[in-house]
CSV table of C-alpha atoms in Angstrom, one decimal:
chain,number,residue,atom,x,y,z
A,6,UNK,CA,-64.5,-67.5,-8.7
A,7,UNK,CA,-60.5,-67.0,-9.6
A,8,UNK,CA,-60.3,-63.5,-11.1
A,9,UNK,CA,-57.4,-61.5,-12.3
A,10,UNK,CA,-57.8,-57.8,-11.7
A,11,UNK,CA,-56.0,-55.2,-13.9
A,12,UNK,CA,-56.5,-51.9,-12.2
A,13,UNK,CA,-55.5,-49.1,-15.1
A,14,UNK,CA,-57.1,-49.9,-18.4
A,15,UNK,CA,-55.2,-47.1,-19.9
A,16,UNK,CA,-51.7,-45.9,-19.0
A,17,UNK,CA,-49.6,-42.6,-21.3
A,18,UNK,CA,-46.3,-42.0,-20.3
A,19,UNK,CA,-43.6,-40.3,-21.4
A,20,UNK,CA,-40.0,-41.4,-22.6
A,21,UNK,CA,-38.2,-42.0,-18.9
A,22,UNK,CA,-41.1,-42.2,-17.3
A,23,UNK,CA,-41.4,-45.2,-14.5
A,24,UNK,CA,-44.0,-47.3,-14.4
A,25,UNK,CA,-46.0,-49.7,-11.9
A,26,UNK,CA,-48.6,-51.7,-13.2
A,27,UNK,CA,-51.0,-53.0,-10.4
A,28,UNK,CA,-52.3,-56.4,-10.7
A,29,UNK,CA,-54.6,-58.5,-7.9
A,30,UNK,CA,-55.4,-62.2,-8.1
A,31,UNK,CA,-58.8,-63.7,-6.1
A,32,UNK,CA,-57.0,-66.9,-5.0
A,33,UNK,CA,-55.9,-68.2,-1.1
A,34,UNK,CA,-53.7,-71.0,-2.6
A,35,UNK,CA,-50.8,-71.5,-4.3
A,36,UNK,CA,-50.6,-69.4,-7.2
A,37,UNK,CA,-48.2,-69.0,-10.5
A,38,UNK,CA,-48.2,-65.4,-11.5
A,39,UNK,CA,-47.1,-64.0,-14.9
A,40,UNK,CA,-46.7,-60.9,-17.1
A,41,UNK,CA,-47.2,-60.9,-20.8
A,42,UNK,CA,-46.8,-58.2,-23.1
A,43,UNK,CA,-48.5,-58.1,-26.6
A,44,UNK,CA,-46.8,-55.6,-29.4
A,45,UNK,CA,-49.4,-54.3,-31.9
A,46,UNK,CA,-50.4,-57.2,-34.5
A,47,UNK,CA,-48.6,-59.8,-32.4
A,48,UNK,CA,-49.0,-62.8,-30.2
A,49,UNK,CA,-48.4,-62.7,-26.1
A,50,UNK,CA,-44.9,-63.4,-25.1
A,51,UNK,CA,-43.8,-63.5,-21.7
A,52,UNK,CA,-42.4,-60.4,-19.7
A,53,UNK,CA,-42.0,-62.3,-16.3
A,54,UNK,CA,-42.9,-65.1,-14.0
A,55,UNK,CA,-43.2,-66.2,-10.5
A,56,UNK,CA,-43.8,-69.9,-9.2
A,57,UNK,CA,-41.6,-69.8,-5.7
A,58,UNK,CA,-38.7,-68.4,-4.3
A,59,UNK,CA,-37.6,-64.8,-4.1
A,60,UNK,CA,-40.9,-62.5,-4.4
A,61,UNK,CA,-39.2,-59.8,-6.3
A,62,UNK,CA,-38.9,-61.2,-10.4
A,63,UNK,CA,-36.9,-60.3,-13.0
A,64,UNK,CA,-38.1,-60.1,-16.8
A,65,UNK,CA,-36.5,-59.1,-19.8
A,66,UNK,CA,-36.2,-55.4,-21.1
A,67,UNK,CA,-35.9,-54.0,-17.8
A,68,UNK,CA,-39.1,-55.1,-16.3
A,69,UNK,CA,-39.6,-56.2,-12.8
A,70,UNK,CA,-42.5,-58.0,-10.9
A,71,UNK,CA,-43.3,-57.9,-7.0
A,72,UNK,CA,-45.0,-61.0,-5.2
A,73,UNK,CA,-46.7,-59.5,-2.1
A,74,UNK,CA,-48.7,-62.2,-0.9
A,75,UNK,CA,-50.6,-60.5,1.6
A,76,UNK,CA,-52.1,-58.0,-0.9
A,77,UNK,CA,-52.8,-60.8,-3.3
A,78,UNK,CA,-50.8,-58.4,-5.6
A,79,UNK,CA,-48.2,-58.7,-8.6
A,80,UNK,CA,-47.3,-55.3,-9.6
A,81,UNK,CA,-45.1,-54.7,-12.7
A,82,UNK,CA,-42.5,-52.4,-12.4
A,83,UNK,CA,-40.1,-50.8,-14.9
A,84,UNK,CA,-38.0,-47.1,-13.6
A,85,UNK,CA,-37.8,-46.1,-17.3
A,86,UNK,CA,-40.3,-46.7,-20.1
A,87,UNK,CA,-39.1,-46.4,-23.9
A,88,UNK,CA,-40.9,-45.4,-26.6
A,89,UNK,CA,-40.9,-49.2,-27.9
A,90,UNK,CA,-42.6,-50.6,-24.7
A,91,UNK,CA,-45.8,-49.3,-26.4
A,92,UNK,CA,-47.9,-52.4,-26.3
A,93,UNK,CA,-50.3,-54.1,-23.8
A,94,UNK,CA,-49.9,-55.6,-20.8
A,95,UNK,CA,-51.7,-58.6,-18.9
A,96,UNK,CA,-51.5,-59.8,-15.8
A,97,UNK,CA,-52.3,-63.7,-15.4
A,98,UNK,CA,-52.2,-66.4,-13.0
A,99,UNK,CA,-52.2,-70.1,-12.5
A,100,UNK,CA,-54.3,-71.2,-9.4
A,101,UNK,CA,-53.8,-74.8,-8.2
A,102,UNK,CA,-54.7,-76.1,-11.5
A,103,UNK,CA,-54.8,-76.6,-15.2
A,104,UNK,CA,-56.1,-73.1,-16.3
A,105,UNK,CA,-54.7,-69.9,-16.2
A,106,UNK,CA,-56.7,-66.8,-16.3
A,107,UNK,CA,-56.1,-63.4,-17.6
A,108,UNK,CA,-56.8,-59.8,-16.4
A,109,UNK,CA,-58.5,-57.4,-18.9
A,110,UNK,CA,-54.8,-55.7,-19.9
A,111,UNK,CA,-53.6,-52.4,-19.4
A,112,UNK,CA,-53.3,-50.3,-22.9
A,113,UNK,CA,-49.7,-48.2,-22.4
A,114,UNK,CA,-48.8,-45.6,-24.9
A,115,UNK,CA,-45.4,-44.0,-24.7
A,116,UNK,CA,-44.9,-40.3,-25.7
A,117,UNK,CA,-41.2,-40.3,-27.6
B,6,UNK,CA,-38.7,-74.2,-33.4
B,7,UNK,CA,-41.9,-73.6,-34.8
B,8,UNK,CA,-43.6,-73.9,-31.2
B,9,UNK,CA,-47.6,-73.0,-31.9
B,10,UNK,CA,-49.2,-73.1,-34.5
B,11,UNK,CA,-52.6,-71.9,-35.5
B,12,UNK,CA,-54.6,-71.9,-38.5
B,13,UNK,CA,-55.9,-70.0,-40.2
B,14,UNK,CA,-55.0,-66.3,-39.8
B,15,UNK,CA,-57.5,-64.9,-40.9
B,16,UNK,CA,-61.4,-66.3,-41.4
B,17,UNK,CA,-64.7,-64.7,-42.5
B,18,UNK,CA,-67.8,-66.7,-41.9
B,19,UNK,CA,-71.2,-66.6,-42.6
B,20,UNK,CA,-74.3,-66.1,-39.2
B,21,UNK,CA,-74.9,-69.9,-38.9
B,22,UNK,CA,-71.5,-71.5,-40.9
B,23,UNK,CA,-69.5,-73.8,-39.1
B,24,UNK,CA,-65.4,-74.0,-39.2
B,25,UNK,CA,-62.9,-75.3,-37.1
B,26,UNK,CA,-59.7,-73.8,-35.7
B,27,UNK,CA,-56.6,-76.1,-35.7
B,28,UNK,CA,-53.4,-75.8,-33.0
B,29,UNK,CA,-50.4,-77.6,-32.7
B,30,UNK,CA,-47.9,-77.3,-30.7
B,31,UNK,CA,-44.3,-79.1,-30.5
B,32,UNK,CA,-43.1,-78.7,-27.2
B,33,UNK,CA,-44.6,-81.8,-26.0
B,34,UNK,CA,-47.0,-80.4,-23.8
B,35,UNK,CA,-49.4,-81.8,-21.8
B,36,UNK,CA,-51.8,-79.0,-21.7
B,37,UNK,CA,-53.5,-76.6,-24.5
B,38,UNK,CA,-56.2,-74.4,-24.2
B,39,UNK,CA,-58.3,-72.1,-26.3
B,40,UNK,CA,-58.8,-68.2,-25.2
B,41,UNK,CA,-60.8,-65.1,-27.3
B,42,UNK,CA,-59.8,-61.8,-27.3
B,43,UNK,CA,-62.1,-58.9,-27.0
B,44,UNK,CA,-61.4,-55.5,-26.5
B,45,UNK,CA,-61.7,-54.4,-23.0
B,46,UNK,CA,-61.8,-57.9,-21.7
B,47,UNK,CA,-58.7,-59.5,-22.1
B,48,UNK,CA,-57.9,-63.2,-22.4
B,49,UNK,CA,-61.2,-65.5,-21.8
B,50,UNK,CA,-60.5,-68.8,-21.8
B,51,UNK,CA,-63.1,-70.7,-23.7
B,52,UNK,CA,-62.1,-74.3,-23.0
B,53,UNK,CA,-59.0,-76.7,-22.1
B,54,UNK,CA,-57.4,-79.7,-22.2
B,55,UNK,CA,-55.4,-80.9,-19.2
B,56,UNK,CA,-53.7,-84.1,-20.8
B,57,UNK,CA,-54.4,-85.9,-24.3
B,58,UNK,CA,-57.7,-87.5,-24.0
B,59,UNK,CA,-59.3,-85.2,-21.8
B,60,UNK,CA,-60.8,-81.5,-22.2
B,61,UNK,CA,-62.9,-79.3,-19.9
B,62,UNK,CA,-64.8,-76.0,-20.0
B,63,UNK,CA,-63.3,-72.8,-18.8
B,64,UNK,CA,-64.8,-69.5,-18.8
B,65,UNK,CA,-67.2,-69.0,-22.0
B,66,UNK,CA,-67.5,-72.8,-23.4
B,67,UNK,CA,-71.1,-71.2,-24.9
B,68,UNK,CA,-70.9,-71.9,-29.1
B,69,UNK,CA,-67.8,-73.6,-29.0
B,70,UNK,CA,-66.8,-77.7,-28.9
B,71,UNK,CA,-62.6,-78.9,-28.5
B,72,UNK,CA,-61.3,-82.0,-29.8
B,73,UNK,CA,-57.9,-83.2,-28.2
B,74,UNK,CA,-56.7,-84.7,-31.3
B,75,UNK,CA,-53.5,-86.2,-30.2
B,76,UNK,CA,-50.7,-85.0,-27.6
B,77,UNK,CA,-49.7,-82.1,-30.5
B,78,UNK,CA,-53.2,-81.3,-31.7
B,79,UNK,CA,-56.2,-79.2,-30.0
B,80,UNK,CA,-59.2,-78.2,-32.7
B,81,UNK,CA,-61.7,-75.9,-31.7
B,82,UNK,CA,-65.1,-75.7,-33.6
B,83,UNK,CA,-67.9,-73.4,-34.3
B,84,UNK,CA,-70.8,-75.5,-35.3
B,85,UNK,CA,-72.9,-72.2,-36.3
B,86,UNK,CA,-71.3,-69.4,-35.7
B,87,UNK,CA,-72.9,-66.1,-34.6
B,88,UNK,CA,-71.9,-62.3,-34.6
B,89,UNK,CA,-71.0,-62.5,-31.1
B,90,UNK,CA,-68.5,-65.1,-32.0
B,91,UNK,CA,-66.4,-62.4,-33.5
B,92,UNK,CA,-63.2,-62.3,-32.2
B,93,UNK,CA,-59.2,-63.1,-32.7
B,94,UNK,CA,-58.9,-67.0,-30.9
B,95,UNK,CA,-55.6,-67.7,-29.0
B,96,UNK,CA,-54.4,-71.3,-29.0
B,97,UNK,CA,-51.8,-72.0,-26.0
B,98,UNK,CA,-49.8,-74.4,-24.6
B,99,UNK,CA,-48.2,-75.2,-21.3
B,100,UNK,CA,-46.7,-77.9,-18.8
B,101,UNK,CA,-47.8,-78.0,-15.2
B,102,UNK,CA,-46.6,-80.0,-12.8
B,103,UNK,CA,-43.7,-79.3,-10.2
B,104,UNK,CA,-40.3,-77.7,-10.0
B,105,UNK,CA,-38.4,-77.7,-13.6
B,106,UNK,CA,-41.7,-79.2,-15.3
B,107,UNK,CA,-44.0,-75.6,-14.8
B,108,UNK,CA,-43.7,-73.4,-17.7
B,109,UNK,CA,-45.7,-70.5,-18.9
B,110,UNK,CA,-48.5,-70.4,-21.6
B,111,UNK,CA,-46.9,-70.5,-25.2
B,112,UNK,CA,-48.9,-68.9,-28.0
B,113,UNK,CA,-49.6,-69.3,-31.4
B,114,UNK,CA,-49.7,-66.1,-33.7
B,115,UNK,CA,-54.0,-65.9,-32.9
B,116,UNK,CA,-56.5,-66.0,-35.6
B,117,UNK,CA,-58.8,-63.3,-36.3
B,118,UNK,CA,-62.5,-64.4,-37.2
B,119,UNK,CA,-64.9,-62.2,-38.7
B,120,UNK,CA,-68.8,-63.3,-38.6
B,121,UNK,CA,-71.2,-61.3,-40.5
């Protein structure tokens, strides 16, 4: 079955701090990939995306995503963490199809 | 642009009461879907609807039924709901299809349901 794997559950950093955020998908085909980040009390909103072209995404606030295809992988990347990037963060993707499936999140707590 | 919308917010029901979610989205997208969010376990989605007139299970269907009202609209009922049922329900929508038509998942502001 497609499966979205989210490898730290929990993540504290402090302020300037960088931060990777691995992500593995379960799918040979072609695959959509996506961040989204949900504040406290709030819906998901989208960090980043990837559907072709150059494997290395940009997102907004300074985030950054890396397509590696041979690792299945779509890490999330950002050199400095701020206080306000407290939230949590899922991976997802969109395997030839319809549906797009979620990892569990990663919980990220940043020390001002 | 008021892009998804869910209702209600906020719901408490009774073990065995029935009530069903509405989402509507104005984007004019062709797919919507359904998702509950538990602690620990992220996004599950519970079912889908590729295209107006058609809907399909996706991960835990178990409790639930969808109606694919119209293009806009995507209900999702509980026809008895149980403790287990407790949860905060995401209502999305998206486009699929190729080049300029794929977009990401839009979501509507979630509702949180209590069953007791």
């Amino acid at each position: 079955a497609q499966s979205v794997s989210q490898h730290n559950h929990h993540v504290i950093l402090s302020e300037a701090a960088s931060l990777e955020l691995g992500c593995n998908y379960s799918y040979g085909g072609t695959v959509n990939l996506f961040w989204y980040v949900q504040y406290p009390g709030q819906h998901l909103q989208l960090l980043l995306k990837y559907f072709s072209g150059d494997p290395l995404v940009k997102g907004i606030k300074g985030f950054e995503a890396e397509f590696i295809k041979s690792k299945f992988s779509f890490n999330l990347r950002k050199p400095s963490v701020q206080w306000s990037d407290t939230a949590e963060y899922f991976c997802a993707a969109r395997t030839g199809g319809f549906k797009t499936i979620f990892g569990a999140g990663t919980r990220l707590f940043v020390k001002a | 642009n008021a892009g998804v919308t869910q209702t209600p917010k906020f719901q408490v029901l009774k073990t065995g009461q029935s009530m069903t979610l509405q989402c509507a989205q104005d984007m004019n997208h062709n797919s919507m879907y359904w998702y509950r969010q538990d602690p620990g376990m992220g996004l599950r989605l519970i079912y889908y609807s590729a295209s107006e007139g058609t809907t399909d299970k996706g991960e835990v269907p178990n409790g639930y039924n969808v109606s694919r009202l119209n293009k806009r609209e995507f209900s999702l009922r509980l026809e008895s709901a149980a403790p287990s049922q407790t949860s905060v329900y995401f209502c999305a929508s998206s486009e699929f299809g190729t080049g300029a038509m794929n977009t990401e998942a839009f979501f509507g502001q979630g509702t949180r349901l209590t069953v007791v």
